CSV table of C-alpha atoms in Angstrom, one decimal:
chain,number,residue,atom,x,y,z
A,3,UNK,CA,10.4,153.5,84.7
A,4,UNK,CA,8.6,153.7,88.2
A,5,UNK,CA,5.3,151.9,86.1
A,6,UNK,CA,7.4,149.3,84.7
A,7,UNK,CA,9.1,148.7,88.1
A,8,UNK,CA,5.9,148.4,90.0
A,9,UNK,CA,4.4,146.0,87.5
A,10,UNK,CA,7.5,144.0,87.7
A,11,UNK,CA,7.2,144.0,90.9
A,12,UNK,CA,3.3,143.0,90.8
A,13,UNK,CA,3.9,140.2,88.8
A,14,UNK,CA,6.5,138.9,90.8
A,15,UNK,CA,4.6,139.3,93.6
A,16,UNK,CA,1.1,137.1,92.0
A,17,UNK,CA,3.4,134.7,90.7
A,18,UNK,CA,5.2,134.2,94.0
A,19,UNK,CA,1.4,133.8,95.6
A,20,UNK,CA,0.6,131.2,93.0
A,21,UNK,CA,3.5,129.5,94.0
A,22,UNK,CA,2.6,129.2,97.7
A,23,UNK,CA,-0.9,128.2,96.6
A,24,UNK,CA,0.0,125.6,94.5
A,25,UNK,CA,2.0,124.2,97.7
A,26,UNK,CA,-0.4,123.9,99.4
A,27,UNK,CA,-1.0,127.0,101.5
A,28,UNK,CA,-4.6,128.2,102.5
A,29,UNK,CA,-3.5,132.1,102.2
A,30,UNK,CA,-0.2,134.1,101.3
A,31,UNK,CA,0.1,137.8,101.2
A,32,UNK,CA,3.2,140.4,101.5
A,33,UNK,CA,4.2,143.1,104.2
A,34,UNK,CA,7.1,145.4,104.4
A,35,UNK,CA,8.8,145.1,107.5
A,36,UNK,CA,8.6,147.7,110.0
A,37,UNK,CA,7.5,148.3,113.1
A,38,UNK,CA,4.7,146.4,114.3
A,39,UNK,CA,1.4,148.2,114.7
A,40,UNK,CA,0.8,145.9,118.0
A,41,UNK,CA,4.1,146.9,119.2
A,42,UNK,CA,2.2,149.4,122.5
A,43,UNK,CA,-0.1,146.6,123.5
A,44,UNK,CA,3.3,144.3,123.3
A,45,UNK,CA,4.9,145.9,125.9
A,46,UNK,CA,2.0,146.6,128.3
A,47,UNK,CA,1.4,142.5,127.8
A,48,UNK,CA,4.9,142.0,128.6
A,49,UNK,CA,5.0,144.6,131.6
A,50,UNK,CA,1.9,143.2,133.2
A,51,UNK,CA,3.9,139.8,133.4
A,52,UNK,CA,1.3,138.1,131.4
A,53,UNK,CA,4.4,136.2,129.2
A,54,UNK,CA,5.2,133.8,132.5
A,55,UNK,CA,8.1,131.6,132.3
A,56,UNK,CA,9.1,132.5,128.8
A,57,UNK,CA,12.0,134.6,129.1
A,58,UNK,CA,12.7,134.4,125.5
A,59,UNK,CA,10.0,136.7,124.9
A,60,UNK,CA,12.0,139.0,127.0
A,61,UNK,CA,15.0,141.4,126.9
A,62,UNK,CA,17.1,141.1,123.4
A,63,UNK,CA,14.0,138.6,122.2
A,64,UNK,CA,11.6,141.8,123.2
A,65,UNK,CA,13.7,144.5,121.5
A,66,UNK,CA,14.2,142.3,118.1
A,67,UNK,CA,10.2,141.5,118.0
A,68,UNK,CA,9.7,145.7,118.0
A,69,UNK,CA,11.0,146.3,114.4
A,70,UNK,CA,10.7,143.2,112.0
A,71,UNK,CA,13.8,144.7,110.2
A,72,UNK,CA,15.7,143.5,113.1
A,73,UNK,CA,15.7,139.7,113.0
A,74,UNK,CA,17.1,139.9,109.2
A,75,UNK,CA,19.5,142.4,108.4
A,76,UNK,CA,18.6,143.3,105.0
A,77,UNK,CA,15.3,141.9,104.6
A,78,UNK,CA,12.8,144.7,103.3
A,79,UNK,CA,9.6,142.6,103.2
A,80,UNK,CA,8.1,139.2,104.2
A,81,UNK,CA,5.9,136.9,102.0
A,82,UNK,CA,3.8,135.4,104.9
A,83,UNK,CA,1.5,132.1,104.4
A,84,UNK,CA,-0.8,130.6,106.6
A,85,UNK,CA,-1.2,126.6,106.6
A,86,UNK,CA,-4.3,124.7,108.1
A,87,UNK,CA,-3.4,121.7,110.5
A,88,UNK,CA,-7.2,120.0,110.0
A,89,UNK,CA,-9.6,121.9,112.5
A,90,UNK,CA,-12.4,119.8,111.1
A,91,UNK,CA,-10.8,116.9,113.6
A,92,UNK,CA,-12.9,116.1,116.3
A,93,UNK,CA,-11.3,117.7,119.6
A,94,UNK,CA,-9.2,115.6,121.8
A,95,UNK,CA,-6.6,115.4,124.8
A,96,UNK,CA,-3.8,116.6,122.2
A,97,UNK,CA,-3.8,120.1,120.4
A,98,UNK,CA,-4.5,119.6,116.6
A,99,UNK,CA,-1.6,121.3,115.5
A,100,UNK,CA,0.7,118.6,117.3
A,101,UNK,CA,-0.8,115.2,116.7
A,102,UNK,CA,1.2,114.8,113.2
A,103,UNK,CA,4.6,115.4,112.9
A,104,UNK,CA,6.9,118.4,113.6
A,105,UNK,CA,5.2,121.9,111.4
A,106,UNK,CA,8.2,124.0,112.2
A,107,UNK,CA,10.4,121.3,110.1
A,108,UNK,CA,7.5,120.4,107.4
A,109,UNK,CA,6.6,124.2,106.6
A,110,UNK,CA,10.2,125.3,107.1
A,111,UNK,CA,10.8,122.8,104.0
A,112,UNK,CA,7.8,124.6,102.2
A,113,UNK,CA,9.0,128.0,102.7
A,114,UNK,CA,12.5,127.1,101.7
A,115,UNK,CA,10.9,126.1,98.3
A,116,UNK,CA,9.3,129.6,97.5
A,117,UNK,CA,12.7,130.9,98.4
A,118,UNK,CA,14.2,128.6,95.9
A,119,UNK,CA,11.8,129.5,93.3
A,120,UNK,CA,12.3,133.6,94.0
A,121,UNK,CA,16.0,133.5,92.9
A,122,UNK,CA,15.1,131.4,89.6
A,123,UNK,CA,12.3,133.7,88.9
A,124,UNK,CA,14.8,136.8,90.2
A,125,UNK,CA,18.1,135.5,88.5
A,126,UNK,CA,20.3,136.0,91.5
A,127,UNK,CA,20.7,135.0,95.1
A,128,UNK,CA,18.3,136.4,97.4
A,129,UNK,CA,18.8,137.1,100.7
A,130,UNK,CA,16.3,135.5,102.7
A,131,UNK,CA,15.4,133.4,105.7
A,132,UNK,CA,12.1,131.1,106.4
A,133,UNK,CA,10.4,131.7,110.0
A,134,UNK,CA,8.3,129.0,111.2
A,135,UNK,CA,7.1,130.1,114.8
A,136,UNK,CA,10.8,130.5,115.7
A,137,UNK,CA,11.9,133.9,115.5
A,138,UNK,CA,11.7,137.1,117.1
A,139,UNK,CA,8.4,137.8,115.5
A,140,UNK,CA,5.1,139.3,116.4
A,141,UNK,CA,4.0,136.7,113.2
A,142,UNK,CA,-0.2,137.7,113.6
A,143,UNK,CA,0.6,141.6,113.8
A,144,UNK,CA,2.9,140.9,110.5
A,145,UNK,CA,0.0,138.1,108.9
A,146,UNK,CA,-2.3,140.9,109.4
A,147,UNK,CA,-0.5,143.6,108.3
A,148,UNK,CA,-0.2,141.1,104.9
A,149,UNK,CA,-3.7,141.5,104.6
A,150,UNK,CA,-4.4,137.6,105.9
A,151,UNK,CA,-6.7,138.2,108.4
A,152,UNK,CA,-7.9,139.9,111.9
A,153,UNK,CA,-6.8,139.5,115.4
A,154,UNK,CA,-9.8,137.9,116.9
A,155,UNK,CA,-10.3,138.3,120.7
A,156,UNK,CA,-9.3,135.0,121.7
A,157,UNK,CA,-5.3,136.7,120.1
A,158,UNK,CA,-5.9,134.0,117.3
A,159,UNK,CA,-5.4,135.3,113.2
A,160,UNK,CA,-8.6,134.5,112.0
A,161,UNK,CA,-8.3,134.1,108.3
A,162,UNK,CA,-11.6,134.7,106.4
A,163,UNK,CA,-13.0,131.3,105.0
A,164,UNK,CA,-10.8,129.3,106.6
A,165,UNK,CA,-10.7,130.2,110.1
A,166,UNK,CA,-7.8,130.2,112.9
A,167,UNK,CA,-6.9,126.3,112.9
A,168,UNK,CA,-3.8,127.8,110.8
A,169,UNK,CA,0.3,127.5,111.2
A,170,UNK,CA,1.7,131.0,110.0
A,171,UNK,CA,5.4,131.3,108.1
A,172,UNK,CA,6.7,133.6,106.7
A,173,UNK,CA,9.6,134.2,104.4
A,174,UNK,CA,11.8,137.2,104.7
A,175,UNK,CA,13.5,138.6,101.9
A,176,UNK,CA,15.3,141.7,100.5
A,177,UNK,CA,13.7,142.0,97.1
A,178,UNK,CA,10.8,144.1,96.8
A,179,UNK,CA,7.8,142.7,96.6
A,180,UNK,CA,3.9,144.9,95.9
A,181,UNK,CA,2.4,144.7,99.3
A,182,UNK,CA,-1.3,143.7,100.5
A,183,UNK,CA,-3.5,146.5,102.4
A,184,UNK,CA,-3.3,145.2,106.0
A,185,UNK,CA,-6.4,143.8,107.2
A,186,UNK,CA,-8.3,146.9,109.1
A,187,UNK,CA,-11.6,145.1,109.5
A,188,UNK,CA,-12.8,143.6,113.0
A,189,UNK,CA,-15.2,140.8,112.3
A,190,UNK,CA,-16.1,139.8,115.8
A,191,UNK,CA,-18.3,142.2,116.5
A,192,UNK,CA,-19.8,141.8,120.0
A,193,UNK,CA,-18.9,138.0,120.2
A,194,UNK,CA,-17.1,136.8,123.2
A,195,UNK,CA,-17.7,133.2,123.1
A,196,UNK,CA,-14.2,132.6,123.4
A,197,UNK,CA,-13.5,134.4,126.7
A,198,UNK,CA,-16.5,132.8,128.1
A,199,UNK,CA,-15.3,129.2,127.1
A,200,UNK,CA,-12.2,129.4,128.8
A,201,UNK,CA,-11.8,126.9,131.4
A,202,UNK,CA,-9.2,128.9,133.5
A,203,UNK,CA,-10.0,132.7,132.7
A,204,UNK,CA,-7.1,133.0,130.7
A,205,UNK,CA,-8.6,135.8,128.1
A,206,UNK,CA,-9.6,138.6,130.8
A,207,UNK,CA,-10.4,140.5,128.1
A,208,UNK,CA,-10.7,140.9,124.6
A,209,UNK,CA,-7.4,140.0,122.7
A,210,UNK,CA,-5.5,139.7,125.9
A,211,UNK,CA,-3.9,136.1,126.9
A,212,UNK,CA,-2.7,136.0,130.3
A,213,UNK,CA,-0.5,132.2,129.3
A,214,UNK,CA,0.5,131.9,133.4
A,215,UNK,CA,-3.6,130.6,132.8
A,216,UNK,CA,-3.9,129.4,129.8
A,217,UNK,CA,-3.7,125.6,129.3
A,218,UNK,CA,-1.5,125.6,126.1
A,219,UNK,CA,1.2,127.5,128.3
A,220,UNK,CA,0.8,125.2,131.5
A,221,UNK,CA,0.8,122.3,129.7
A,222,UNK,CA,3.9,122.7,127.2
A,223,UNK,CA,6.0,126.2,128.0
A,224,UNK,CA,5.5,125.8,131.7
A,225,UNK,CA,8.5,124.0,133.9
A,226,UNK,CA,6.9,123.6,137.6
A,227,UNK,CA,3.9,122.4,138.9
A,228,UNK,CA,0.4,123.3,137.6
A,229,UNK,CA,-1.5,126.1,139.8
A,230,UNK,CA,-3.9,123.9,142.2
A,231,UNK,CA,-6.6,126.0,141.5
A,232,UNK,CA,-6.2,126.0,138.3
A,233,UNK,CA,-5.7,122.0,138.1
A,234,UNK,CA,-9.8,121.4,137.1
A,235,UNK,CA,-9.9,123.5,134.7
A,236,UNK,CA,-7.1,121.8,132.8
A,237,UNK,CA,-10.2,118.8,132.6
A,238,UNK,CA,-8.8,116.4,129.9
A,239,UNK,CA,-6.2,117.9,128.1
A,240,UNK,CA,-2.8,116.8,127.9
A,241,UNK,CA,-1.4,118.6,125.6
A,242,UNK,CA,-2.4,122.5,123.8
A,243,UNK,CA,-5.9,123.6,124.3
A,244,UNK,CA,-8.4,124.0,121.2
A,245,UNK,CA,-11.3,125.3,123.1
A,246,UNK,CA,-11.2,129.3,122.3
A,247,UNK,CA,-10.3,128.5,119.0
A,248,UNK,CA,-13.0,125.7,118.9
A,249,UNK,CA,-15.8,128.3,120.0
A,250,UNK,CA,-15.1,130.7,117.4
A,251,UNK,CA,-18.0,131.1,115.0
A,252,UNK,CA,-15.3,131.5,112.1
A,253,UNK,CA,-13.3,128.5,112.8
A,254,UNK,CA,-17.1,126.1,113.3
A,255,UNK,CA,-17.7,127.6,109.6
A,256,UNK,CA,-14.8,127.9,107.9
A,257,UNK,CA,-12.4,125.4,109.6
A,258,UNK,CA,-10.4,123.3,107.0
A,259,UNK,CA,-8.6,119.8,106.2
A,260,UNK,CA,-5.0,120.0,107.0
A,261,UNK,CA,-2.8,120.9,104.3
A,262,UNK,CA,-0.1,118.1,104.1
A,263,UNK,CA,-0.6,114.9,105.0
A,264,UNK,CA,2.2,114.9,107.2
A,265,UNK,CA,-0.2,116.6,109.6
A,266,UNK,CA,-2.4,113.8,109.9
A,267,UNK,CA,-2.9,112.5,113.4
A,268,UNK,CA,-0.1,109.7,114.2
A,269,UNK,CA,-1.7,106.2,115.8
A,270,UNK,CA,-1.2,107.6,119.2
A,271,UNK,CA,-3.7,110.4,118.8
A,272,UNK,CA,-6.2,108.0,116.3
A,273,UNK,CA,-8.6,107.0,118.9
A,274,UNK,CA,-8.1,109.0,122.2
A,275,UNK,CA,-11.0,111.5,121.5
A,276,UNK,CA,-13.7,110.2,124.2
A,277,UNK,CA,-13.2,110.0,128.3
A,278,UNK,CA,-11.5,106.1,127.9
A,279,UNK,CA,-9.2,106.9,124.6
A,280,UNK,CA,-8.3,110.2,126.9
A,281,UNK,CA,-7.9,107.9,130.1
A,282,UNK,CA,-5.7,105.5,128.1
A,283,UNK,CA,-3.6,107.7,126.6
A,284,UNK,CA,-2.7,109.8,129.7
A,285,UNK,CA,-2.2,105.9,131.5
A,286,UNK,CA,0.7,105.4,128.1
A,287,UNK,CA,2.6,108.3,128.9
A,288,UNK,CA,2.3,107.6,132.8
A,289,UNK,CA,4.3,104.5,131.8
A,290,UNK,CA,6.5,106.0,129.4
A,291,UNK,CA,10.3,106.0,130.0
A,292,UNK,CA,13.0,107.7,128.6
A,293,UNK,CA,13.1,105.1,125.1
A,294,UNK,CA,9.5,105.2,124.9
A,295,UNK,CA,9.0,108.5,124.7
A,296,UNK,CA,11.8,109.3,122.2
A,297,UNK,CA,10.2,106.2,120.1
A,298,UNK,CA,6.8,107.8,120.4
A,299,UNK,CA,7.7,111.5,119.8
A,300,UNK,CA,10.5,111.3,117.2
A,301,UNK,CA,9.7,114.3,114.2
A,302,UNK,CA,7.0,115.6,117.0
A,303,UNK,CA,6.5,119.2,117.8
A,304,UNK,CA,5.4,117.5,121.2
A,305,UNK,CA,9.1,116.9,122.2
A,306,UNK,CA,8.6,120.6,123.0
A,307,UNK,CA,7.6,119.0,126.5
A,308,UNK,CA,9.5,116.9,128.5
A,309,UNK,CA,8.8,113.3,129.1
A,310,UNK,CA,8.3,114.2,132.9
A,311,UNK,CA,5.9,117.4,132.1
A,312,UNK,CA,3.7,115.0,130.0
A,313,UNK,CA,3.5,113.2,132.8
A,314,UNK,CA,2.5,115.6,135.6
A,315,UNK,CA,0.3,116.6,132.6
A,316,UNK,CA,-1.6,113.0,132.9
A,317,UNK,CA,-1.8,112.9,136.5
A,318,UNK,CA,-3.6,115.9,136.3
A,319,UNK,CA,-5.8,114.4,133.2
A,320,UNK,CA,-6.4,111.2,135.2
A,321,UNK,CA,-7.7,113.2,138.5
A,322,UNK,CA,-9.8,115.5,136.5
A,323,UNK,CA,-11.1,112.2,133.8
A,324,UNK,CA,-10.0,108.9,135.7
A,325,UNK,CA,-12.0,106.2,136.9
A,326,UNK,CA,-11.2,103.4,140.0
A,327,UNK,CA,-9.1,101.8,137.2
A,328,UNK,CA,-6.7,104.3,137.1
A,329,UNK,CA,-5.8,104.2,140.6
A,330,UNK,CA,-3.1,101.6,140.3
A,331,UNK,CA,-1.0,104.2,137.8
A,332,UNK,CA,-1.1,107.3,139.6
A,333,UNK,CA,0.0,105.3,143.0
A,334,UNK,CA,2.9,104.4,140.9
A,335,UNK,CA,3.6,107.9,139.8
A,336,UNK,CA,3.6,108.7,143.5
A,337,UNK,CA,7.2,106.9,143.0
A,338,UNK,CA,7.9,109.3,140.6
A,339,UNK,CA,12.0,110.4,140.3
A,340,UNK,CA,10.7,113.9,139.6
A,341,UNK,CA,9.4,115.8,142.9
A,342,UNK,CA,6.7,117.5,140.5
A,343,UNK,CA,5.5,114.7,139.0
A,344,UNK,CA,4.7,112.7,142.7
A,345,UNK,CA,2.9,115.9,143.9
A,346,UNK,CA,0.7,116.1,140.7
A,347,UNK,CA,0.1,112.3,141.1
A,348,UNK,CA,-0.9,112.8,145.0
A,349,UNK,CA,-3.2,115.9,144.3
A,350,UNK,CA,-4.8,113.5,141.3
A,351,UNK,CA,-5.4,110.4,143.8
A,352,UNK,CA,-6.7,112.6,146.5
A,353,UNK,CA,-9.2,114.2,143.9
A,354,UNK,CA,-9.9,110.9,141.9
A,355,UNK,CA,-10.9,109.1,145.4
A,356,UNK,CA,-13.2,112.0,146.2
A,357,UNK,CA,-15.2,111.6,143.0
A,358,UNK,CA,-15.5,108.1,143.2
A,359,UNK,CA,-15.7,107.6,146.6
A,360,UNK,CA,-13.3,104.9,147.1
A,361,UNK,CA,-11.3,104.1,150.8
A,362,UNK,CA,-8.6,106.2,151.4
């Protein structure tokens, strides 16, 4: 009986990957919920304050993230998928992952058909719930404990023959499922390309983010002004950083076309790759108001920043990127209704008139 129940439970489990392959998915494997191996280095991250603004990361959003049973009563393991978001783009002022539209909304759709499928294959309803980056989860301790892939140093999931340019969902469910060996192997060996590449020292060490430095938590999680001295290092990104990922002799290799189309970079992002497209974007969202931006953002995981953080964002863009010709917008900005955004715009005209030399 235990033979026939594990083979059941085998097949179910194959078929259930085939299914999340043949949606699209670049890897799929299955975990039993628990408590998360990373759970000690967790808690020392979160004690040495390296979490920064984001209080959702702490109190009951800490204590639900150090079991996985927690977030879903019931649930007793988690298909989890990784989706690629087209790392073979060439890098720009705008994250990859945000230059199509909104992942938590096209993968939560994905997710919700393999749940779909389970209770046809099953017979019954199951109880289950999709995560897309939303939940109380440590989602790379449980991708690796799914046998997906390794923890690389820059605190990426680095999925073997495809790299770390990957969303990660996960489905939650309280059928059981045959689960994958985690994945125990440490392919970075004595790399550190990534901590070295980081503009603003934000890996100290190896698989340790401080985000009160990193560029992807100042430019979209963070509230209040940029850290002056950490301004430069920002260079000409508006939105996300690629660059740790970007080093990665995995991701160069194995980096892959994103898997939906719905992914692919909107109009906005087309042509902004070089210095001008960078200058001229950071000069539309300077101009922005309140219509534009909802016009320009609508189904956009960008919307995660507010039209005024964008643009302190492109002051900071313009001052670290920005020619004589940009002078006339960030003198506008100075006008700014929000007190962040003028003293990001004065900063960048002190800065750009330095570097070019023009009369103050």
């Amino acid at each position: 009986m235990g033979g026939a129940a594990a083979l059941t439970a085998r097949s179910l489990t194959e078929r259930l990957k085939a299914e999340a392959y043949g949606l699209g998915f670049d890897a799929a494997g299955v975990a039993r919920l628990g408590e998360p191996a990373t759970r000690a280095a967790f808690e020392a991250w979160l004690a040495a304050g390296h979490q920064g603004s984001m209080a959702y990361l702490e109190g009951e959003g800490a204590a639900l993230r150090r079991d996985s049973r927690l977030p879903h009563p019931g649930a007793t393991h988690a298909l989890v998928v990784a989706a690629s978001y087209g790392g073979r783009a060439p890098a720009g002022p705008v994250a990859r992952y945000a230059r199509g539209d909104d992942y938590h909304v096209v993968l939560r759709e994905r997710v919700r058909e393999l749940h779909g499928w389970l209770e046809r294959e099953v017979g019954r309803p199951v109880n289950a719930r999709p995560y897309v980056d939303s939940g109380p989860i440590l989602e790379r301790d449980l991708a690796q404990r799914a046998g997906l892939g390794w923890v690389g140093k820059n605190t990426m999931l680095i999925v073997p023959g495809a790299g770390s340019h990957l969303f990660l969902a996960s489905l939650f469910v309280d059928v059981a499922l045959e689960e994958d060996a985690p994945f125990e192997a440490d392919r970075c060996g004595t790399c550190t390309r990534c901590l070295d590449a980081c503009p603003t020292g934000a890996l100290p060490s190896p698989r340790v983010l401080d985000a009160t430095r990193c560029i992807s938590y100042l430019t979209i999680e963070h509230r209040g002004p940029i850290p002056p001295a950490l301004r430069e290092g920002v260079g000409g990104l508006l939105y996300g950083c690629d660059i740790c990922n970007d080093v990665c002799p995995w991701t160069v290799k194995f980096a892959r076309e994103a898997m939906a189309p719905e992914f692919a970079p909107r109009a906005l992002f087309a042509e902004s790759h070089d210095r001008d497209g960078t200058r001229a974007l950071a000069r539309s969202i300077c101009m922005m108001d309140a219509a534009d931006y909802a016009a320009a953002f609508k189904g956009s995981a960008i919307k995660r920043a507010k039209l005024w953080m964008l643009q302190r964002n492109a002051c900071v863009v313009l001052g670290n990127v920005g020619t004589d010709e940009d002078l006339a917008v960030l003198e506008a900005m100075r006008e700014h209704e929000h007190e962040v955004v003028r003293e990001h715009a004065e900063w960048a005209l002190t800065r750009l008139r330095r570097t070019i030399r023009a009369p103050v």
